Coordinates of C-alpha atoms and ligand atoms in Angstrom, one line a residue:
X24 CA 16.7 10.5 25.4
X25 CA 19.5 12.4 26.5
X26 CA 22.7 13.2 24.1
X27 CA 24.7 11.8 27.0
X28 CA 23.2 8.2 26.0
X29 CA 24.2 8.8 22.3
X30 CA 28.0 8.5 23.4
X31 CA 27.2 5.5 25.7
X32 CA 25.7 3.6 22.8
X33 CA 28.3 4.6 20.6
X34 CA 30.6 3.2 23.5
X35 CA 28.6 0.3 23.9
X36 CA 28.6 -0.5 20.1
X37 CA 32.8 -0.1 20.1
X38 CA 32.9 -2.5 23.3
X39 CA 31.2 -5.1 21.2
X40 CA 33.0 -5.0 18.1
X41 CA 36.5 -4.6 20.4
X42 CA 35.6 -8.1 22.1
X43 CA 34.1 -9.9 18.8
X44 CA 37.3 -8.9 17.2
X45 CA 39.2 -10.1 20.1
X46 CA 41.0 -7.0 20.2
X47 CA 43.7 -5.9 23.1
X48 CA 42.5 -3.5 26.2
X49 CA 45.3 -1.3 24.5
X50 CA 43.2 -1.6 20.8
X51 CA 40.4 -0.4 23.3
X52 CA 42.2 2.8 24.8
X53 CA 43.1 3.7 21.5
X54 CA 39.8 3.3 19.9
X55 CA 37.5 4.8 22.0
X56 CA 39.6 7.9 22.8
X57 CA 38.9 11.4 20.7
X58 CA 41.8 12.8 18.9
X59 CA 40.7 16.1 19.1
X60 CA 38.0 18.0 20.5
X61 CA 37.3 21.9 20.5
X62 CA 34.5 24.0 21.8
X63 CA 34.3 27.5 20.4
X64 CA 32.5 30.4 21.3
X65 CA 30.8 32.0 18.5
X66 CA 29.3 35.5 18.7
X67 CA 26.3 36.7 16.5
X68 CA 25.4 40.0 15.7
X69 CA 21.6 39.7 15.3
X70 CA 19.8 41.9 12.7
X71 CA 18.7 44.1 15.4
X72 CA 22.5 45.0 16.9
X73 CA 21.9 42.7 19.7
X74 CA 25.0 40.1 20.3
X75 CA 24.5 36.4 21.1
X76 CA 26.7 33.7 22.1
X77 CA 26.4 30.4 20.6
X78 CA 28.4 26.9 21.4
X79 CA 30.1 25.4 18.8
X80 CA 32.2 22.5 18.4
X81 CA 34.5 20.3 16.0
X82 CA 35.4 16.7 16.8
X83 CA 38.5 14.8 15.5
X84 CA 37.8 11.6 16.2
X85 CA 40.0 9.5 14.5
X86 CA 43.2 10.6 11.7
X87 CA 44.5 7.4 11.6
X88 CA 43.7 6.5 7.5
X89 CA 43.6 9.7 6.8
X90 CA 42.2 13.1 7.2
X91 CA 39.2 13.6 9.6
X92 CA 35.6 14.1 7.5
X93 CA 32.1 14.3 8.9
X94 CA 29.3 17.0 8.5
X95 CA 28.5 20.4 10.3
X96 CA 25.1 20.1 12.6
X97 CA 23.4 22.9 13.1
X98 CA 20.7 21.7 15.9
X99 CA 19.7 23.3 19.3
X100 CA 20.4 20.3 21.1
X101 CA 23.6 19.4 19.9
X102 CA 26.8 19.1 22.6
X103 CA 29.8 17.7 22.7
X104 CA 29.3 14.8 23.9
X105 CA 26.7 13.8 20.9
X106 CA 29.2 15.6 18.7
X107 CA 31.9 12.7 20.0
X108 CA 29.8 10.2 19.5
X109 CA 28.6 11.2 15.9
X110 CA 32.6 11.6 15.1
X111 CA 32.6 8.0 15.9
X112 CA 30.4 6.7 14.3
X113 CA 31.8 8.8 11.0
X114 CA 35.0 6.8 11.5
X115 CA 33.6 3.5 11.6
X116 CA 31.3 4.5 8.3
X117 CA 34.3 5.7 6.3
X118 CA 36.5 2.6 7.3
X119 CA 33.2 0.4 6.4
X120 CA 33.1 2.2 3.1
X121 CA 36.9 1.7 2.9
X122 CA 37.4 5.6 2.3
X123 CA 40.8 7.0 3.2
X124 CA 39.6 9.0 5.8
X125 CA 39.2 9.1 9.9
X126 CA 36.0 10.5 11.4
X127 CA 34.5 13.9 12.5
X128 CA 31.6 15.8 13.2
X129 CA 31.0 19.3 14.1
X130 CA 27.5 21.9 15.0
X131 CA 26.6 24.9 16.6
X132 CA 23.9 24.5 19.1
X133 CA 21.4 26.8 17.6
X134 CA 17.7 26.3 15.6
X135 CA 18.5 27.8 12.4
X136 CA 15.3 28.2 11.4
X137 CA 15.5 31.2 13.8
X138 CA 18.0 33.1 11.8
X139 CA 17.5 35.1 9.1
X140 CA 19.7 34.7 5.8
X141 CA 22.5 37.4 7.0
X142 CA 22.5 35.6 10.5
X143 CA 23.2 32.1 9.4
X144 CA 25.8 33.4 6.9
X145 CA 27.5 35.4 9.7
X146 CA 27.1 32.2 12.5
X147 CA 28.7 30.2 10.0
X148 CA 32.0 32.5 8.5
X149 CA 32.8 33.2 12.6
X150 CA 32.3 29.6 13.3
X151 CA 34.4 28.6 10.2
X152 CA 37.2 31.3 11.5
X153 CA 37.2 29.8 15.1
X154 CA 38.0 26.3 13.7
X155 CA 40.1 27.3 11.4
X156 CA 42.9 26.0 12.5
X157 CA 42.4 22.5 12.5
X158 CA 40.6 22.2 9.2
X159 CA 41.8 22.1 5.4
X160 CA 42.1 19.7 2.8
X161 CA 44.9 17.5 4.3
X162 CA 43.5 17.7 7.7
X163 CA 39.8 17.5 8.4
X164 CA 37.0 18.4 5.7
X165 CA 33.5 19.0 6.9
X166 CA 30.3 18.6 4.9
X167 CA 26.5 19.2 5.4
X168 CA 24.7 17.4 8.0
X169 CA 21.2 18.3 9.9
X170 CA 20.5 22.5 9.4
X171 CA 23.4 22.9 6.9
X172 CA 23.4 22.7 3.2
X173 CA 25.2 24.0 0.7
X174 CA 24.6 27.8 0.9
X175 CA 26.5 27.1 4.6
X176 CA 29.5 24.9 2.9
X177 CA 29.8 27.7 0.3
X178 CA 30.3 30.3 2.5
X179 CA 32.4 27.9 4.8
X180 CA 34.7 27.4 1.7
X181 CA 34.6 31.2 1.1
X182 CA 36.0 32.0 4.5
X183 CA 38.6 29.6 4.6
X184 CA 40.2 30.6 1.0
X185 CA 39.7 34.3 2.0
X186 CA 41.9 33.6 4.8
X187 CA 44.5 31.0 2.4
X188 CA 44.7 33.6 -0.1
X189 CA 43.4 31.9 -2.7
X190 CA 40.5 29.4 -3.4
X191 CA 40.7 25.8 -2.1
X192 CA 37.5 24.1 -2.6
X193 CA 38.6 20.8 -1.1
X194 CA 38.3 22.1 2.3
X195 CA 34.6 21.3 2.3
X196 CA 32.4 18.8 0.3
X197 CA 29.0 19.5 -0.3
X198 CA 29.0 22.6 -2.0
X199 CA 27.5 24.5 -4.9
X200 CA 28.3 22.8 -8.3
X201 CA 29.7 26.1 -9.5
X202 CA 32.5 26.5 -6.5
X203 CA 33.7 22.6 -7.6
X204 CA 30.7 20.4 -6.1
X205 CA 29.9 17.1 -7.1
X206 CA 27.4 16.2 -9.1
X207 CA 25.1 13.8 -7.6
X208 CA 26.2 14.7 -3.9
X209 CA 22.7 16.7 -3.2
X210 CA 20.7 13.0 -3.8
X211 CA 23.8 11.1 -2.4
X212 CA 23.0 9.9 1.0
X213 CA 19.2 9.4 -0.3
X214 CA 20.4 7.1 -3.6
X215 CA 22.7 5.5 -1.0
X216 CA 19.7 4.5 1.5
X217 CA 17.6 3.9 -1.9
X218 CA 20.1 1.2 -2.8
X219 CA 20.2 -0.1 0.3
X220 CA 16.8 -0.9 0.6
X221 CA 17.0 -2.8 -2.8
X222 CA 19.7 -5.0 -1.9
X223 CA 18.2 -5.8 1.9
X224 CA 14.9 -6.8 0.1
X225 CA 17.2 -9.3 -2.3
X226 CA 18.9 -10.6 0.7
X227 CA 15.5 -11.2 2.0
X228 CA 14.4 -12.8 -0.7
X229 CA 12.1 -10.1 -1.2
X230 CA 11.0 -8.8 -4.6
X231 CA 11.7 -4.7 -4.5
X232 CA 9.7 -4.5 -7.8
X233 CA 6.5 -3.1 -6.0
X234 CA 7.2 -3.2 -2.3
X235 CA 6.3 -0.8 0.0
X236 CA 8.3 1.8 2.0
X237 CA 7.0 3.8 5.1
X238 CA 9.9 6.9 5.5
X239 CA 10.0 9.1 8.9
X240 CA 11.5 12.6 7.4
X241 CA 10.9 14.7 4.6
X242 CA 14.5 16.2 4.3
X243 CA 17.4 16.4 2.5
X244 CA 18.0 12.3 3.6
X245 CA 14.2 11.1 3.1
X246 CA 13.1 13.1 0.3
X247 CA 15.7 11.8 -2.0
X248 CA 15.2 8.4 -0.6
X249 CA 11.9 8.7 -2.0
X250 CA 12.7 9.6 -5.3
X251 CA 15.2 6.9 -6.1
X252 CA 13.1 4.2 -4.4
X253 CA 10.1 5.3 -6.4
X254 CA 12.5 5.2 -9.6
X255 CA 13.8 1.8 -8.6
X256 CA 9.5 0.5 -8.9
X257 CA 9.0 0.2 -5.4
X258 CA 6.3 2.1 -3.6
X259 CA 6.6 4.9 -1.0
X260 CA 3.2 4.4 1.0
X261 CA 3.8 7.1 3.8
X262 CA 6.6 9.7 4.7
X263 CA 5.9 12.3 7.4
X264 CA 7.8 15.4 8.5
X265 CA 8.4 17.0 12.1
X266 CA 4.6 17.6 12.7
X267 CA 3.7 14.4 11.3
X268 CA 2.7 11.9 8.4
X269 CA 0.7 11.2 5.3
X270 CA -0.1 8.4 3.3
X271 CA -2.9 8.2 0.7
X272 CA -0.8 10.2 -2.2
X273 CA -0.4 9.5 -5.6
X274 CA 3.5 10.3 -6.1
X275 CA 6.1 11.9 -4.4
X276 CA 6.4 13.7 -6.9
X277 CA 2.8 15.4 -6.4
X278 CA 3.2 15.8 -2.5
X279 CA 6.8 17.4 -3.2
X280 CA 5.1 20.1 -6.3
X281 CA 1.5 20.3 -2.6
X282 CA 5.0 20.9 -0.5
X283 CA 6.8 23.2 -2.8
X284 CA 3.5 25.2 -3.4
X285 CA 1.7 24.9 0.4
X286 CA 4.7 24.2 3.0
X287 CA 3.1 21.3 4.1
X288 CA 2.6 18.0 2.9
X289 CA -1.0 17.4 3.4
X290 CA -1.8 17.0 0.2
X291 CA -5.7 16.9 -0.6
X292 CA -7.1 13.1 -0.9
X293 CA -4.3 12.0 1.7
X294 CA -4.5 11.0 5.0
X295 CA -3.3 12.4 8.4
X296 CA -0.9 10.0 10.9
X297 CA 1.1 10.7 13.9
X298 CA 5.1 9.4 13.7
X299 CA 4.0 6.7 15.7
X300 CA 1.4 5.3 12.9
X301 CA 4.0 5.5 10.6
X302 CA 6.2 3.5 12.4
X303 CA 3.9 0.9 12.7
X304 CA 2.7 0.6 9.3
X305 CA 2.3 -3.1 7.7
X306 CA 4.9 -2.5 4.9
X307 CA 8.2 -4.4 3.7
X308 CA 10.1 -1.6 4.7
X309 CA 10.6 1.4 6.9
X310 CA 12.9 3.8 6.6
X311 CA 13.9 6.2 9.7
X312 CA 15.2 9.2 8.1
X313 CA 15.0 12.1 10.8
X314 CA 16.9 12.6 13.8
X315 CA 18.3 10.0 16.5
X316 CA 16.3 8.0 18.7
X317 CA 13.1 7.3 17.0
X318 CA 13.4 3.4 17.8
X319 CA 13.0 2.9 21.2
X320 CA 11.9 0.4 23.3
X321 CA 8.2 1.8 23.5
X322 CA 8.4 2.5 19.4
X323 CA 10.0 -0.7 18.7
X324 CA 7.4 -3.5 19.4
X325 CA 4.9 -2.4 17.4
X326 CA 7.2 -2.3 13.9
X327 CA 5.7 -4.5 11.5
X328 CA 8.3 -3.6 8.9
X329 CA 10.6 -7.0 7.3
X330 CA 13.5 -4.4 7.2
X331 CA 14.6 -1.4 8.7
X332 CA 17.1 1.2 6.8
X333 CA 18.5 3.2 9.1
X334 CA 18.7 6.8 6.9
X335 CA 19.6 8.8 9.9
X336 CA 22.6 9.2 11.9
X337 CA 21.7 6.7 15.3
X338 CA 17.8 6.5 14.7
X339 CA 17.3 3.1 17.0
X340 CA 18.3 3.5 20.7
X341 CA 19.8 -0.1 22.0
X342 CA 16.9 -1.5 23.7
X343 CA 14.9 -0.8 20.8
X344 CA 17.6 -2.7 18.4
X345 CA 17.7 -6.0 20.9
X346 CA 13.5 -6.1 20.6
X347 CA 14.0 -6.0 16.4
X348 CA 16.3 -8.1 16.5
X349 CA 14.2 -10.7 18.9
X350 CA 11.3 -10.1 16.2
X351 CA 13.9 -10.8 13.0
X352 CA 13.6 -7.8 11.5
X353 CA 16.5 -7.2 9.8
X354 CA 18.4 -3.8 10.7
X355 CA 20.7 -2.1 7.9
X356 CA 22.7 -0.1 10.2
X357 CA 23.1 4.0 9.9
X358 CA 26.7 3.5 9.0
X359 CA 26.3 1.4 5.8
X360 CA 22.5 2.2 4.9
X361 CA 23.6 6.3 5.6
X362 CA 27.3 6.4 3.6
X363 CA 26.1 7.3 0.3
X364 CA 26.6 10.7 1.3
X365 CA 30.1 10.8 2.7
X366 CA 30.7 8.7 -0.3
X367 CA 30.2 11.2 -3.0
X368 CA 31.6 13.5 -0.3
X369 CA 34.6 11.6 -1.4
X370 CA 34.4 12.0 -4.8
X371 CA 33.8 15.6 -4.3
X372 CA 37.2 15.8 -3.1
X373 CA 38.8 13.7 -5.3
X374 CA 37.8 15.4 -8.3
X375 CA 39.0 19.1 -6.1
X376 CA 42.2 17.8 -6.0
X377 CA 42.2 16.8 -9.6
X378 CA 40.6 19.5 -11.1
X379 CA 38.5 16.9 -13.2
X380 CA 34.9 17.1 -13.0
X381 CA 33.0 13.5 -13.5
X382 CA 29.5 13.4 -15.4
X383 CA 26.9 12.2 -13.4
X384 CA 26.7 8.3 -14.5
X385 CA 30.5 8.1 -13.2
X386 CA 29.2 9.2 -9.9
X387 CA 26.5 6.7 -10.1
X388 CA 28.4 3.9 -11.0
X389 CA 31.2 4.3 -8.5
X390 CA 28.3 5.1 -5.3
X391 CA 26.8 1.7 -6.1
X392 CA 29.8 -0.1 -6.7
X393 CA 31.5 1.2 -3.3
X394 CA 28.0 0.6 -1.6
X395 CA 27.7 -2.9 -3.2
X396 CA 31.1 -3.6 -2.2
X397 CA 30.5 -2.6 2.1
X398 CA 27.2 -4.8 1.3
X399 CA 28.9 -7.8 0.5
X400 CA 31.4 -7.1 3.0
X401 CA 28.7 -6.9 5.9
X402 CA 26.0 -9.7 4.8
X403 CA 29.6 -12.2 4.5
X404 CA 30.9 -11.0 7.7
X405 CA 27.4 -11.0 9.6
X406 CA 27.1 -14.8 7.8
X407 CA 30.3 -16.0 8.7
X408 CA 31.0 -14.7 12.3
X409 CA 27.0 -14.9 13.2
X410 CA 26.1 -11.9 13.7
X411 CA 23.7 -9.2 13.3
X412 CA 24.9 -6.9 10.3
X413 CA 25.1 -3.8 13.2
X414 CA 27.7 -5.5 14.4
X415 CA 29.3 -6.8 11.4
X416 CA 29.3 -3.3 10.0
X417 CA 31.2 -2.4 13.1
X418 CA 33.6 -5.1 13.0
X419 CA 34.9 -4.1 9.5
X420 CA 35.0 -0.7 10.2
X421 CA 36.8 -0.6 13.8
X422 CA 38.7 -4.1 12.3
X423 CA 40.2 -1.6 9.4
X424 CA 40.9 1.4 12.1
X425 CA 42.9 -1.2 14.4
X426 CA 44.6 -2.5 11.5
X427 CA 46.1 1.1 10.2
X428 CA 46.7 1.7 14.3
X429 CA 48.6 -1.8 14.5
X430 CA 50.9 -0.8 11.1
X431 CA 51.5 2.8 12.0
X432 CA 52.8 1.7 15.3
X433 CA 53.2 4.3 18.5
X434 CA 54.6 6.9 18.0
X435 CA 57.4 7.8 20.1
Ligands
LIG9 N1 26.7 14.3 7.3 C1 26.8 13.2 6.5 C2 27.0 11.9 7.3 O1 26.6 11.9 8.4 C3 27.9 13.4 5.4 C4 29.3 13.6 5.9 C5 30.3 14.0 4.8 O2 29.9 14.0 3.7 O3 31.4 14.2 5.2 O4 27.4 10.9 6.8

């Protein structure tokens, strides 16, 4: 699917929650306009002297409750377009999550796996410099997000104080402990999607004691998944990576120790399946946690799953949403099931600005209690107004975002 469809079903997905809320066309023009977009050019010196030009981007989607937040993608397909629609999407989760932020998103299109070490550190201080401008604690704070991690938000935070004058770590969240990190925000969005499962299995009157996951990624989103659900006594029966999936293994724990030592996850005594297998596996749950688009029309019919959690940033395209929704499979949509990481994200600034470090059960306590709180919010909402918890997840968040509009008024 194209990135061009990513902003039409983000479009799509505003349209509905605009009419359900009965909002004005005005409401509309002001909700499914950008604040402010930017396209950068940034130059790499490769290891061998040669010079490259790479795209990059940083969306503003929304700054109406507060400063603009949303990761840094580092992906060979991203464009602006997808970067706009991901910015959106941020905005809706952080107004779900009732976090005083707007939304953003930002990448460079490149495959980092093609850089060496120097390279990405490079790509990412020029990048850093070119958006400079419109980023800082007060005004926008980017995090990690697909081909980023911490090494890239230090070195983000780095440039941006070298250029201050001094250190600000609340510029960016996500980073090393030591440079004022959270605790608890590597595991975040994973214990955030691990939570969700547990509390979409007791909606479904559906004991998570023993019940069994299928996950699509083996990254920073599904790997952690898989730890916490395994901690929580349910089962992880098959995860897979880009070139494709087991099942058949003991623990994650032993297939992470086969990846850590092998690069791969075919551990010996499991079994081999394509994506595809995965996704149609006979289990309680499955869990799409790679990129967008996995849950399309073809994928969709044959999902045998009760629930899906969506752990990745727009996994299920529309038409493959309307065919689980016609089988009653419950969805729990990206921006709830996905938030645990922009949640700690939060707390990562909050305790920045304070200067006050939290152990990691305060961290734990406050991600579930936020998560339960959006929960509650969404199964009420989707009970009430009778609809599916997509769009009641939507209706909070673009409900809160017109509300803020409404009481800020127009300005001039
Ligand atoms: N990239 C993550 C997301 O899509 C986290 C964003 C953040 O922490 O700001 O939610």
């Amino acid at each position: 699917m194209t990135t061009e469809s990513a902003l039409d079903t983000a479009l799509s997905q505003l349209r509905r929650a605009v009419e359900q809320l009965q909002l004005s066309e005005n409401e509309w023009q002001t909700l499914s306009t950008p604040r402010r977009v930017l396209e950068v050019a940034v130059p790499l010196r490769r290891d061998n002297d040669h010079v490259e030009m790479y795209k990059g981007f940083r969306v503003q989607y929304s700054t109406t409750r507060g400063p603009s937040k949303g990761g840094v993608r580092f992906h060979p397909d991203i464009d602006m377009d997808e970067t706009i629609a991901l910015a959106m999407l941020m905005t809706w989760k952080c107004a779900l999550t009732n976090l005083p932020y707007g939304g953003a998103k930002g990448g460079i299109a490149v495959d980092p796996s093609t850089l060496s070490l120097t390279e990405n550190e490079r790509l990412t201080r020029r990048y850093t410099s070119e958006i400079l401008p419109i980023i800082g604690p007060e005004r926008d704070i980017p995090a990690p997000d697909v081909g980023t991690d911490e090494k890239n938000m230090a070195w983000m935070m780095d440039t941006y104080s070298v250029n201050a004058g001094f250190s600000v770590p609340g510029v960016v969240t996500g980073k090393p402990i030591v440079l004022g990190g959270s605790l608890g925000r590597t595991s975040a969005t994973g214990d955030g999607v691990a939570i969700s499962t547990r509390e979409a299995l007791i909606a479904r009157d559906i004991n998570p004691i023993g019940a069994t996951v299928a996950i699509q990624g083996f990254g920073k989103v599904g790997y952690w998944a898989a730890v916490a659900l395994e901690n929580m006594g349910l089962r992880v029966v098959a995860v897979s990576d880009v070139r494709g999936g087991v099942t058949g293994f003991s623990s994650i724990h032993d297939l992470w120790s086969h990846f850590l030592a092998e690069g791969n996850i075919n551990a010996p005594g499991t079994d081999r399946l394509t994506n595809e297998e995965l996704l149609h596996l006979d289990v309680d749950v499955l869990i799409p946690a790679a990129l967008a688009d996995s849950i399309t029309e073809k994928t969709a019919v044959g999902i045998k799953a009760k629930i899906v959690v969506e752990g990745a940033n727009a996994p299920t395209t529309p038409e493959g949403d309307a065919i689980l929704n016609d089988k009653g499979i419950l969805v729990v949509p990206d921006i709830l099931a996905n938030s645990g990481g922009v949640i700690v994200s939060y707390f990562e600034w909050v305790q920045d600005k304070q200067n006050y470090f939290w152990n990691a059960g305060e961290v734990r306590e406050n991600l579930n209690a936020i998560m339960m709180k959006a929960f509650k919010e969404v199964e009420t909402t989707s009970n009430e107004s009778r609809v599916t918890w997509r769009e009641a997840s939507h209706m909070i968040g673009v409900g809160r975002v017109a509300e803020a509009h409404r009481l800020r008024g127009l300005y001039p």
